[in-house]
Structures are given as C-alpha cells and as structure tokens.
Coordinates of C-alpha atoms and ligand atoms in Angstrom, one line a residue:
X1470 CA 88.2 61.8 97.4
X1471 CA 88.5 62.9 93.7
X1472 CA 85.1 62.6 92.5
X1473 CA 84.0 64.9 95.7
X1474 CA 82.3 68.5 94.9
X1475 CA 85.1 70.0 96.7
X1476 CA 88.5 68.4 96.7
X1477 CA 89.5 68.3 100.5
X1478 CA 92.8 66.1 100.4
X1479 CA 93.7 66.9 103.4
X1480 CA 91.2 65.9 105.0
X1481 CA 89.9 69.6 106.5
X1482 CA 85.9 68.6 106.7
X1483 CA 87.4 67.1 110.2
X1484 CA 88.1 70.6 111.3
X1485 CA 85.0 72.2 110.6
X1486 CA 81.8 72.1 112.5
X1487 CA 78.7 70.5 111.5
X1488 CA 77.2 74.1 111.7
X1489 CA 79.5 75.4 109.1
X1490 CA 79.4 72.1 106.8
X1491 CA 75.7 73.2 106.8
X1492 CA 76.2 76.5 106.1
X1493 CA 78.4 75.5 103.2
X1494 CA 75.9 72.7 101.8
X1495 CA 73.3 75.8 102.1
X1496 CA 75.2 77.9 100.1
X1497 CA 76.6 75.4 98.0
X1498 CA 73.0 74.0 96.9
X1499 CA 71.7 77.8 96.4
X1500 CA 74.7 79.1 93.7
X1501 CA 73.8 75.5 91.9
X1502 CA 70.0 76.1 91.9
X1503 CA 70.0 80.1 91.2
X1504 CA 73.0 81.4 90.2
X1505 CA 74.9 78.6 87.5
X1506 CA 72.3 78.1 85.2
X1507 CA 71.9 81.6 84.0
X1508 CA 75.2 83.4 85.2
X1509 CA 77.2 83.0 81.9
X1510 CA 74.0 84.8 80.1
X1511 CA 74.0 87.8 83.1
X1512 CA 77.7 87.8 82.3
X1513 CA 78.0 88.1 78.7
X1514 CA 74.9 90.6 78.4
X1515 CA 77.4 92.7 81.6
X1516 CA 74.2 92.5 83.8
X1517 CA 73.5 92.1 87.1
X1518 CA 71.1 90.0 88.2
X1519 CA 69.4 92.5 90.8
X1520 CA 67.1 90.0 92.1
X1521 CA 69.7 87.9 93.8
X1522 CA 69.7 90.8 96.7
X1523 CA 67.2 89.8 98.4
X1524 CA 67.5 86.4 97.5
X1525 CA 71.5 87.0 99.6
X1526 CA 69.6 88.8 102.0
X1527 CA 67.2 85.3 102.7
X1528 CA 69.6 83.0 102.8
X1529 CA 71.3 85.1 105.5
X1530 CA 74.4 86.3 103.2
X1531 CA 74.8 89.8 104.4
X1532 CA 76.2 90.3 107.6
X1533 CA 76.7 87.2 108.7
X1534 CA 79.1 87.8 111.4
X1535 CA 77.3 91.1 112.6
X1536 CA 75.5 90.7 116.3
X1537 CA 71.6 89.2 115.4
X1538 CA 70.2 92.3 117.5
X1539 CA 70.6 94.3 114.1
X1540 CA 69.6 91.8 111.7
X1541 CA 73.1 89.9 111.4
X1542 CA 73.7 86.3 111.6
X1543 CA 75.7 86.3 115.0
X1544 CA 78.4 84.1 112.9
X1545 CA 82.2 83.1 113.3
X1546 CA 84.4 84.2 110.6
X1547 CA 85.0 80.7 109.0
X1548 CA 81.5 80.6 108.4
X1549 CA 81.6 83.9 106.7
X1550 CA 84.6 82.5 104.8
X1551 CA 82.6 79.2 103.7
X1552 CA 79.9 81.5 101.9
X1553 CA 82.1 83.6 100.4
X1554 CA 84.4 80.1 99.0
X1555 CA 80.6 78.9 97.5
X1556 CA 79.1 82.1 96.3
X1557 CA 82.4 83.1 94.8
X1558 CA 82.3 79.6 93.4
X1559 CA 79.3 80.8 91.0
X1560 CA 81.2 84.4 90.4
X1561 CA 83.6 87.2 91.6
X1562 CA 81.2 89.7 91.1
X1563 CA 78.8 88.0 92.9
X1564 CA 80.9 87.5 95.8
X1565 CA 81.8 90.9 95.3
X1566 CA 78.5 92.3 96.2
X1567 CA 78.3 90.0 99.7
X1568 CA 81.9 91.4 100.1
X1569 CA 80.8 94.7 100.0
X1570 CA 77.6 94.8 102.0
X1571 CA 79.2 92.7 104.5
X1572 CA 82.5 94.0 105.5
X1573 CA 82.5 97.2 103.8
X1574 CA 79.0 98.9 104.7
X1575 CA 77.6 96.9 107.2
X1576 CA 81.0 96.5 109.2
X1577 CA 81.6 99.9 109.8
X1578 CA 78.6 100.8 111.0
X1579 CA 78.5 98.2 113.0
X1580 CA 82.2 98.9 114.0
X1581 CA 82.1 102.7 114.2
X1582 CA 78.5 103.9 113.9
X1583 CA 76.1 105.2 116.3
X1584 CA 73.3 103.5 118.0
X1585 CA 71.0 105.3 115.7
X1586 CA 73.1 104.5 112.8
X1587 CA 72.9 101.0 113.4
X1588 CA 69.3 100.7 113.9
X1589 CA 68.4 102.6 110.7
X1590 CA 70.9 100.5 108.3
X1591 CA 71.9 97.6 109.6
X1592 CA 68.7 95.3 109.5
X1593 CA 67.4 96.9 106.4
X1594 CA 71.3 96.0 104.5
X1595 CA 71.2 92.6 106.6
X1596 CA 67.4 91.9 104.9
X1597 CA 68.7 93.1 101.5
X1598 CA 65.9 95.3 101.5
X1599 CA 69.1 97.9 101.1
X1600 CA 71.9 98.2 99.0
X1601 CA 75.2 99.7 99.9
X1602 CA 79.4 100.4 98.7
X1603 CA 81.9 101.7 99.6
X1604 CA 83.6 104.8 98.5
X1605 CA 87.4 105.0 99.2
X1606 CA 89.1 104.6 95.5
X1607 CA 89.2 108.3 93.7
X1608 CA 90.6 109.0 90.5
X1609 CA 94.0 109.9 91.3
X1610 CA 94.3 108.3 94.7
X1611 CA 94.0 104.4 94.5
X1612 CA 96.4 102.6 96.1
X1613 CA 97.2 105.9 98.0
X1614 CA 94.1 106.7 99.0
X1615 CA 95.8 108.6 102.1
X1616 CA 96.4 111.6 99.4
X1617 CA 92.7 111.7 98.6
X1618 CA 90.8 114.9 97.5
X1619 CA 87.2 114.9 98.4
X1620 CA 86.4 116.4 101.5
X1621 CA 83.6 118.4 103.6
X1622 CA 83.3 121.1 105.3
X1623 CA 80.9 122.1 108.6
X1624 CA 78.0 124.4 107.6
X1625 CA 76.0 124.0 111.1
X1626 CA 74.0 121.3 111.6
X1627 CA 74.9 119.6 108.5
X1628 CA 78.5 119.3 106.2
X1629 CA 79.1 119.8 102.7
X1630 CA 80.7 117.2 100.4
X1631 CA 82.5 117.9 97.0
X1632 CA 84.5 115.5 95.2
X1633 CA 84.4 112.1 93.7
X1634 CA 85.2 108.5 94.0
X1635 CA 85.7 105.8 91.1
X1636 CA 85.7 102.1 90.8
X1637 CA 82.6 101.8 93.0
X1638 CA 80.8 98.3 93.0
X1639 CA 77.3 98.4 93.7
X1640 CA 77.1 102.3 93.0
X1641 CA 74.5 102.5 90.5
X1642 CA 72.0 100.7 92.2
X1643 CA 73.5 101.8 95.7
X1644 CA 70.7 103.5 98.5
X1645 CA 73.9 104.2 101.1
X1646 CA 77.6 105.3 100.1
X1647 CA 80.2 104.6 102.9
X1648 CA 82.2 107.4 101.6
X1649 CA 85.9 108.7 103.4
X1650 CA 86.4 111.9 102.8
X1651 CA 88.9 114.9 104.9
X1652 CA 87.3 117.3 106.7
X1653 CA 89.0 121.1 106.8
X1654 CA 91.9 119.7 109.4
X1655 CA 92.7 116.9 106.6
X1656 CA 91.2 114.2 108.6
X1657 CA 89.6 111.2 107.2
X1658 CA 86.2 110.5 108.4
X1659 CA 83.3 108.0 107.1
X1660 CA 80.1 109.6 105.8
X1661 CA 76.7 108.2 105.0
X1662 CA 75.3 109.3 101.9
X1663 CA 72.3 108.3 101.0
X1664 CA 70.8 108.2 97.5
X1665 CA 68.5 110.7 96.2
X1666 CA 70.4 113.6 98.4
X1667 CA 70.8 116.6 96.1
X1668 CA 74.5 116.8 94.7
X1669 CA 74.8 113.3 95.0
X1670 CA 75.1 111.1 91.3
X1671 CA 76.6 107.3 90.8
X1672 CA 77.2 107.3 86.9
X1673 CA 77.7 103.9 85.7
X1674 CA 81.2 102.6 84.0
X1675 CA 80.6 100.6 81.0
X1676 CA 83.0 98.4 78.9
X1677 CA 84.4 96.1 81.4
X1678 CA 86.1 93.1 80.4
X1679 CA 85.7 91.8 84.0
X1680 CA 83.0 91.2 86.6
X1681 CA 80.6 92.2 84.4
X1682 CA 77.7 90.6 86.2
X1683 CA 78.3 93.1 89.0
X1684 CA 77.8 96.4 88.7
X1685 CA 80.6 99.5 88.9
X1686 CA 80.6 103.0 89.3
X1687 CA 81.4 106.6 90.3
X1688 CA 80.2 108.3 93.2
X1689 CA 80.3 112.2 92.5
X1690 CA 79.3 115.3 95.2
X1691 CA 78.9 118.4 93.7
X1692 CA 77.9 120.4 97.4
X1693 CA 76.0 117.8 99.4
X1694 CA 74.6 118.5 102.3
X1695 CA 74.7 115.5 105.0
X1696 CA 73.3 115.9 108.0
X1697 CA 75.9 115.4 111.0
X1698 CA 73.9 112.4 112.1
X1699 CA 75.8 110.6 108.9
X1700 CA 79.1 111.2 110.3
X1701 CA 80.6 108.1 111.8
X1702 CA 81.6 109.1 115.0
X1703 CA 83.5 106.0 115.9
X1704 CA 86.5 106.5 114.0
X1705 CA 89.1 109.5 112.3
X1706 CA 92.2 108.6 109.9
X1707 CA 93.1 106.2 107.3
X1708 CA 92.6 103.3 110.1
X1709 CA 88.7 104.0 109.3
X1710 CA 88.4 102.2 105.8
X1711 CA 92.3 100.2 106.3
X1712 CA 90.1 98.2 108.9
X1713 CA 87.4 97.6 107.0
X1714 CA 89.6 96.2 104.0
X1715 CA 90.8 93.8 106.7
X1716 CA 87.4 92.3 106.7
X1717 CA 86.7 92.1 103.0
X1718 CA 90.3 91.2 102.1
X1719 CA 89.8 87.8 104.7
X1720 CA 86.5 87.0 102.4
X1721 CA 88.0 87.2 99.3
X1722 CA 91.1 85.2 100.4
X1723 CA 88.4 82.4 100.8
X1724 CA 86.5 83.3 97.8
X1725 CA 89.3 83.1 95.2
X1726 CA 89.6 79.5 96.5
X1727 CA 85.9 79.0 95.0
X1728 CA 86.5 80.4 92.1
X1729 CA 89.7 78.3 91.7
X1730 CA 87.9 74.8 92.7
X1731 CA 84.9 75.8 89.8
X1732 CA 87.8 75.2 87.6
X1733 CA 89.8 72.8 88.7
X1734 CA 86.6 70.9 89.1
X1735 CA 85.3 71.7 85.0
X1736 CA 88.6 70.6 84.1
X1737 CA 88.9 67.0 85.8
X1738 CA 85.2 66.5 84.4
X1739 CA 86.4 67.6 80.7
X1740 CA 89.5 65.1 80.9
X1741 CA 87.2 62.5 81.9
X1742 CA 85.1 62.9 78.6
X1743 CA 87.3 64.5 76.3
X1744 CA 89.2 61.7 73.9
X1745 CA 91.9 62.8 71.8
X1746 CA 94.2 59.8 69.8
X1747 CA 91.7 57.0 71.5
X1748 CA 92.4 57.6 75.2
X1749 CA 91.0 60.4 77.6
X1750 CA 92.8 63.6 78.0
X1751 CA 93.1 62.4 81.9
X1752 CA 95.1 59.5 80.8
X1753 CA 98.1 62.0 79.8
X1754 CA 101.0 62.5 82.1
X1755 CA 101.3 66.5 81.4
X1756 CA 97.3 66.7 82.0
X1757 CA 98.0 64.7 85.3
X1758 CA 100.9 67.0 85.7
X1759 CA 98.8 70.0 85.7
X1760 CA 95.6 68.5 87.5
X1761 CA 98.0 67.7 90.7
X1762 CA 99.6 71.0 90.0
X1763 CA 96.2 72.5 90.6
X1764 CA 95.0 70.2 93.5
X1765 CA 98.4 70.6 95.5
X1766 CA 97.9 74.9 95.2
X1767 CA 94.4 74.7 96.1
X1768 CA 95.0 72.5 99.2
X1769 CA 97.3 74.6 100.9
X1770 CA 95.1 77.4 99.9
X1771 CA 92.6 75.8 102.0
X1772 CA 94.7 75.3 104.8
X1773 CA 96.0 79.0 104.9
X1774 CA 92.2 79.7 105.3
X1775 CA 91.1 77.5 107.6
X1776 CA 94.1 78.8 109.8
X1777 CA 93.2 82.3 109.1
X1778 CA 89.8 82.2 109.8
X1779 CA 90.8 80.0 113.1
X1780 CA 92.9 83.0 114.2
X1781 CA 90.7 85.7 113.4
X1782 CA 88.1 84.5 115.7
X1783 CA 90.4 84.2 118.0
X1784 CA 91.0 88.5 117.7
X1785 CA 94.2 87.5 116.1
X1786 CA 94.8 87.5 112.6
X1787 CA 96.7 90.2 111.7
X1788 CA 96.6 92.7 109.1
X1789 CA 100.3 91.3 107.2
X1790 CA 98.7 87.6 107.7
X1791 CA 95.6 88.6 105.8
X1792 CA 97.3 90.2 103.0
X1793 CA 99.7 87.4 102.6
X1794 CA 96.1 85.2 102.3
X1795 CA 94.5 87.7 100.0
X1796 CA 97.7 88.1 97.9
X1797 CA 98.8 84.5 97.3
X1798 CA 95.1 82.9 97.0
X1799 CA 94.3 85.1 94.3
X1800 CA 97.3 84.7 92.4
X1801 CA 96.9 80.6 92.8
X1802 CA 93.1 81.2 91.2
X1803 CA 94.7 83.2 88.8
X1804 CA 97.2 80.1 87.9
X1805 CA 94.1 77.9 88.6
X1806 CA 92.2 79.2 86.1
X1807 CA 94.8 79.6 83.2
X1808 CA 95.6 75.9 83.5
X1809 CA 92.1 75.2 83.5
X1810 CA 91.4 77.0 80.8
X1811 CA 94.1 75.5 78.6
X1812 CA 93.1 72.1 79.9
X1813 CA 89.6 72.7 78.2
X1814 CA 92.0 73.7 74.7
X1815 CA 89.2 75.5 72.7
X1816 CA 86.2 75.0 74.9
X1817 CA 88.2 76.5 77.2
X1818 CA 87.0 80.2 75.9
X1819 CA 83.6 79.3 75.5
X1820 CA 80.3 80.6 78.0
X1821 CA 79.4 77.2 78.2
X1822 CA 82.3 76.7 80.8
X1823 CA 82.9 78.9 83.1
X1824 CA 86.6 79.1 83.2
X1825 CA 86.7 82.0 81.2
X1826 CA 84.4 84.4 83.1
X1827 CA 86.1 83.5 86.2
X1828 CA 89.7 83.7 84.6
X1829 CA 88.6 87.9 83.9
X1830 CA 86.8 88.1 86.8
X1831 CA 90.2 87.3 88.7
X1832 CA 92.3 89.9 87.0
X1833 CA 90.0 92.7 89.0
X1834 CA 90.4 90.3 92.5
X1835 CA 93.9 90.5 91.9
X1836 CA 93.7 94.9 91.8
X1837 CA 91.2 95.7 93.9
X1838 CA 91.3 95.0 97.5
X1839 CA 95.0 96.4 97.1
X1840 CA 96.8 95.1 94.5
X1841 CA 99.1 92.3 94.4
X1842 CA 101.9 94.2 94.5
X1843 CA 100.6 96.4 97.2
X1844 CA 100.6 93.5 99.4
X1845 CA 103.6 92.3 98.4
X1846 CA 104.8 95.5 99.9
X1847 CA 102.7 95.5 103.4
X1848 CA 104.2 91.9 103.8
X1849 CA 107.7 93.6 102.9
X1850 CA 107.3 96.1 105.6
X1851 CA 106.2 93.2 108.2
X1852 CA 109.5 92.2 107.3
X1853 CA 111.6 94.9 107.3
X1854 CA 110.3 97.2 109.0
X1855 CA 110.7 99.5 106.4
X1856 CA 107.5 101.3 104.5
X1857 CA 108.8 100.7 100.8
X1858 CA 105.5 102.4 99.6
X1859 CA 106.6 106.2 99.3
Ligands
TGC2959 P1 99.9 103.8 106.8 O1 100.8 104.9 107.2 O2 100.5 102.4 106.7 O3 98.7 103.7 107.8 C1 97.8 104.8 108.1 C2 97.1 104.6 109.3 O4 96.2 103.4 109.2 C3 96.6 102.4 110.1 N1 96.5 101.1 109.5 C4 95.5 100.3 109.7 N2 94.5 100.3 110.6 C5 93.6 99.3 110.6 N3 93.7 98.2 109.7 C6 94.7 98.2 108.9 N4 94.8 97.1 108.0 C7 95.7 99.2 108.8 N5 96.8 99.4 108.1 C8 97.3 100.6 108.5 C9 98.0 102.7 110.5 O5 98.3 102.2 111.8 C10 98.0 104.2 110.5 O6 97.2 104.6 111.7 P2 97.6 106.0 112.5 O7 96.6 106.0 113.6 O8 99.0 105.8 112.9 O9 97.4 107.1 111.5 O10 99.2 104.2 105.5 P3 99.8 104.5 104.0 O11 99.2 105.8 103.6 O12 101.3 104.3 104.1 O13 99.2 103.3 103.1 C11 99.4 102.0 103.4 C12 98.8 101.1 102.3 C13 99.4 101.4 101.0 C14 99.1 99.7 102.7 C15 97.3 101.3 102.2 O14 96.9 102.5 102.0 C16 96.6 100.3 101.3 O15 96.2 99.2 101.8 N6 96.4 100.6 100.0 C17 95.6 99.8 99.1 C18 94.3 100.5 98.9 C19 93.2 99.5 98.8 O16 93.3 98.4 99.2 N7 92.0 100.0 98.4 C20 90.9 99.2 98.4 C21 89.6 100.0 98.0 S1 88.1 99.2 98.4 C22 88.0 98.0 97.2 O17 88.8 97.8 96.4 C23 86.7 97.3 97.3 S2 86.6 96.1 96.0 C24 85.3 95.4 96.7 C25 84.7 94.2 96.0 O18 84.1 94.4 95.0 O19 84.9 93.1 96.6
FAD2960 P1 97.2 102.4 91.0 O1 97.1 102.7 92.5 O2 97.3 103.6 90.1 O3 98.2 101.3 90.7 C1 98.6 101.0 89.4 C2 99.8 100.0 89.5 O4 100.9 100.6 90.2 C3 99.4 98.8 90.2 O5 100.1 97.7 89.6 C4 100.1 99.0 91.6 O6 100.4 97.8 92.3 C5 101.3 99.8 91.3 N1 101.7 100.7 92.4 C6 101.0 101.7 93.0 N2 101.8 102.2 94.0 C7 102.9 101.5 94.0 C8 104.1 101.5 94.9 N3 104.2 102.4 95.9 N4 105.1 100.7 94.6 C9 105.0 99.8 93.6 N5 103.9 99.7 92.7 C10 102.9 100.5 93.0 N6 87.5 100.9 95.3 C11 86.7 101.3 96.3 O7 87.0 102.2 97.1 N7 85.4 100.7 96.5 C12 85.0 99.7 95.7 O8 83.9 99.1 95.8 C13 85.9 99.3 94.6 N8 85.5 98.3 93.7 C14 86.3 98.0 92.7 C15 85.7 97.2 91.6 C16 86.5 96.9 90.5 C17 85.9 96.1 89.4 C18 87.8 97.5 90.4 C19 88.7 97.2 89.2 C20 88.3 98.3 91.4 C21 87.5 98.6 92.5 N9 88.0 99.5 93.5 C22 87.2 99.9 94.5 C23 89.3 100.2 93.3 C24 90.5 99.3 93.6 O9 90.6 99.2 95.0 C25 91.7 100.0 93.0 O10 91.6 99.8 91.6 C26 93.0 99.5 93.6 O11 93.2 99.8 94.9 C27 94.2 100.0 92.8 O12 94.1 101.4 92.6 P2 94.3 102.0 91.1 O13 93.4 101.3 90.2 O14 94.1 103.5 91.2 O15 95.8 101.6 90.7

C-alpha cells in the first residue's frame, strides 16, 4: 500500500468507478510526461508555460462537467475532482488555470448565459482554443467584494464600464473577462469582456513569490463599451460570482490533496535513500512520526472529498460543506508540505524537489478562493446563525 503512487489507506479505489480511475491514470500519466520535467524551470524563470492550453484543452481538462453539446465533457463532479487532485499534483498554478476556465468562465456561461453566449464561448474555452478569468477581486474590495466599485452604465444598445479589478489569473493572456460589476441601481451583474475592446487593459503583476508559473493580473476599464449581448442575463446580485466560487472552491479542495501527496510522496522516497549515522532517515521514530502524521491528514482529506464530490452530484453539497473542504484541505497541504519540506532538511529548498514550489504555491490556495479565515467565518455563521463578517 505504501510504495503505491497515491497512498489510498483506506482503501477508496473501491469507491470509484473504473471511468474515473481512468480519468485519473490519464491525467496522472500526462502531468508526469509534460508538466514535471520542466515545471521547476517554468517556475523559477515565473513563466507560464502557455502551450499547456491547448494541451488542457486535448486531454479534455476544461469543462469537464459542462453538457458535451457545447464542447464539455458531460462529467460527474468526482471526476472533475480527480483532475484537479493530478494536475494540481504537478502545480497550484497549473490547477489554477483548469480552476478558472472551468468553474469560473465556462460555468457561468453555462449557468447563466444565453443561448448565444454559450455557443460563441463555450466550445472555443472547452478546446482551449480560448482563454478566460474571472474578474471579482478589486483593490479595495476582496473579501468584501459586495462593496465593490466598478460599475456600468446603459448608453443604448451597448453599456459603459469604468473601474478595475486585481489579482486576476489568467489576465494577461486572457481573450474573455467574466467581470461583476453594479449597474446604476447598485446591482451586480456578470459582463463579458472581451480582449482587444477599446478601454479595456490587463497589466501584468510581477514579483510573486507564489504561483509563479501561472500568470496574474489587473483588469482595468477606462469607458468600455460592451455590447448588451455580453450581459449575462441569467443572474443579478452577489449570488452571481458566490456560486461560481462554489464550483472552483470544490476543485481546489481536491487539488490541495495533490499537492499535499507530491510531497508526502518526495519525502518517503528521500527517507528511503537518505543515510544519516549509518541507517536511513525512515528508520527514525520522529521521521515515522511525521510520515504517519502526514498519511493519517491526507487520508481523511481524501475521504472528505470523495464524500463531497458524492454529495455534489447528488445536487447536495452545500455551500458551508464546501468551505469546510476548501478550508481544512488547504491548511493540511500547507502542514503537508512544511513537514515535507523539513523531512528533505536542506534539499528541502532546492528546485530539484518540489516541495518548495508547492509549499509557496499553497500560501496563495490558502487566500484566494476566500481566505482561510473567511471560511472559518461562513462555517461560523452555519453554526450560529449569526453573520460575524460585518
Ligand atoms: P451574503 O449577504 O452572505 O450573500 C449575498 C448574496 O449571495 C448569496 N450567497 C450565495 N449564493 C450562491 N452561492 C453561494 N456560495 C452564496 N453565498 C451567499 C446570499 O444568499 C445572498 O443572496 P441574496 O439573493 O439574498 O442577495 O454576502 P456578504 O456580502 O455578507 O459576503 C459573504 C462572504 C464574505 C462569505 C463572501 O462575500 C465571500 O465568500 N467572500 C470571499 C471572497 C472570495 O472568495 N473571493 C474569491 C475571488 S475569485 C478567486 O479568488 C479566484 S482564484 C482562482 C484560481 O486561481 O484558482
Ligand atoms: P483582504 O480581504 O484585505 O483580507 C486581508 C486579511 O483580513 C485576510 O487574512 C482576511 O482573512 C482578513 N479579513 C478580511 N475580512 C475579515 C473579517 N470580516 N473578519 C476577520 N478577518 C477578515 N480574485 C479574482 O476575482 N479572480 C481571480 O482569478 C483571482 N486570482 C487570484 C490569484 C492569486 C495568486 C491571488 C493571491 C489572489 C487571487 N484573487 C482572485 C484574489 C483573492 O480572491 C483575494 O486575494 C482574496 O479573496 C482575499 O482578498 P484580499 O487579498 O483583498 O484580502
């Protein structure tokens, strides 16, 4: 059971079908083959390997639970959470992209778009023949983004945007911006803006510590004019992008339990090889201590998402269940990884492991999405009753 690629102590390979074992394998096979070889140097030099979109549009990684009429794969949400676990596995920002293509552009349109809407963006985001993000973050509105600032107005048969929105992954290289903005009676509605409109400009941020093989930006609107055909007509209020983060909170629950097994998995191979006074670091009670520490935390991380994804295709996982997921898996990959990296001593900080890179690329998981504490607080409310927020 130890030696396995993916530790599965209690026996969970029982509970999934031979379709999503596949899916998995497929997955699993392409990060090894096209993404861990060169991901370190993509990482260090804060690149992003562009080519991979398509390649994640082949291999059927965007959209996988979106109907196959628009290019989707017509998939249950375990499966979706399998190829986040294995892509996420290879990196955050990796998983970060499928994240946002999948449940944060092409799941509202899908969700709240129109027929035309649909047509003209899903297959092309589905293919990876498109890029898209997902604008809701703003300067000064981030884990409040109910207060936000940017906003349109109606000027006939198109609207005008002005403001801005920060934090944005995939905005440089972004053709489509799901952006939230008010309109004049303060209402939150989803836009489509599409690169290359005049106004519109996604300015790179530089100098990140983390995910640095996926690329971040700003989305700015100085006067924009959209036609009202980009307004998503299926949807008006914060519920609008709060759904949305119900999807892509769900995948990274499952995705910070591939980051977590990358490292617990470098670590038992290093304290199989690694001799210190004559005997192998795995022969030492406080590395066994911290090796069962790591398999006990990523096993009922597993089960948590194997029930989740169980209950969300039964229409049933809730919003308070998913943040619990989202909160508590990332914080385990985030003790995961320390461990790990401590377990490797030196070697620990080195690109030739990748313990590092994920360790940073955690430490954005555990903000964006909502932050830890954030969650902490939505699960308060479940409790309570109470809003503890404002
Ligand atoms: P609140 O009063 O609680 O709710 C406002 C309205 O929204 C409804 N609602 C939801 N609807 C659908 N799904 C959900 N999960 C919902 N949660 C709430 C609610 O019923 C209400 O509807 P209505 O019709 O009555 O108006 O809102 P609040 O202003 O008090 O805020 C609550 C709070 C703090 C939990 C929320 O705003 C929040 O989650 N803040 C965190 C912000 C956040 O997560 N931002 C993420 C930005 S995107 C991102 O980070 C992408 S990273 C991508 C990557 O690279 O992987
Ligand atoms: P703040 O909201 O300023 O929070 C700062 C601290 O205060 C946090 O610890 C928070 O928990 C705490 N805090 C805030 N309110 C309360 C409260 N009521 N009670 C107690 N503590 C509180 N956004 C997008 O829209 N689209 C994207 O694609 C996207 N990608 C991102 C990629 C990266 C790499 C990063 C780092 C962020 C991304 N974000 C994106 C933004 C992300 O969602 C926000 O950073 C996050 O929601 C937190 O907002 P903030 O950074 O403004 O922090």
């Amino acid at each position: 059971m130890t030696t396995s690629a993916t530790p599965d102590f209690y026996a969970l390979d029982d509970l999934f079908t031979d379709e999503q074992k596949l899916i998995r394998q497929t997955v699993r096979d392409f990060v090894q083959r096209e993404i861990a070889p060169d991901i370190d140097d993509y990482a260090q030099r804060a690149e992003f390997p562009r080519h991979l979109v398509k390649r994640f549009g082949e291999i059927g990684l965007f959209g996988p639970t979106i109907p196959p009429e628009y290019g989707g794969g017509g998939l249950d949400a375990l499966a979706y959470g399998l190829m986040c676990q294995e892509i996420e596995r290879g990196d955050s920002g990796l998983r970060s992209v499928v994240s946002v293509q999948s449940s944060l552009v092409m799941w509202p349109i899908f969700a709240y778009g129109s027929e035309e809407q649909k047509k003209k963006w899903l297959p092309k985001l589905a293919s990876g023949e498109a890029l898209g993000c997902f604008g809701l973050t703003e300067p000064d509105y981030g884990s409040n983004p109910g207060g936000m600032k940017t906003h349109f107005h109606d000027a006939g048969d198109h609207v005008v945007l002005n403001g801005s929105k920060l934090w944005i992954t995939n905005s440089p290289l972004a053709d489509v911006a799901v952006v939230w903005a008010k309109n004049e009676a303060g209402k939150i509605r989803g836009l489509l803006v599409e690169r290359g409109m005049e106004g519109f400009s996604t300015p790179e941020i530089h100098r990140k510590w983390s995910l640095r093989a996926s690329t971040t930006g700003e989305l700015v609107f100085e006067n924009v004019k959209i036609p009202k055909e980009n307004v998503l007509p299926g949807v008006e209020g914060l519920r609008g992008p709060l759904g949305c983060l119900d999807q892509a909170r769900f995948g990274i629950a499952w995705g910070a339990v591939g980051a977590a097994i990358d490292c617990y998995e470098t670590a038992r191979r290093y304290t199989a090889e690694r001799i210190q006074f004559d005997r192998p670091l795995a022969s030492f009670q406080l590395i066994q201590k911290k090796m069962a520490e790591m398999l006990t935390a990523i096993t009922q991380a597993q089960l948590v998402c194997w029930r989740l994804g169980t209950l969300k295709n039964e229409g049933k996982a809730t919003t308070a269940q998913i943040s619990m997921a989202k909160r508590a898996n990332v914080a385990m990959a985030l003790e995961v990884a320390r461990e790990a990296r401590q377990i490797l001593g030196g070697m620990g900080i080195s690109g030739d492991f990748p313990i590092m890179r994920h360790l940073m690329n955690l430490e954005s998981v555990v903000t964006y999405e909502g932050t830890h504490d954030i969650h902490l607080l939505i699960l308060g409310a479940e409790i309570t009753g109470i809003q503890a927020f404002k």
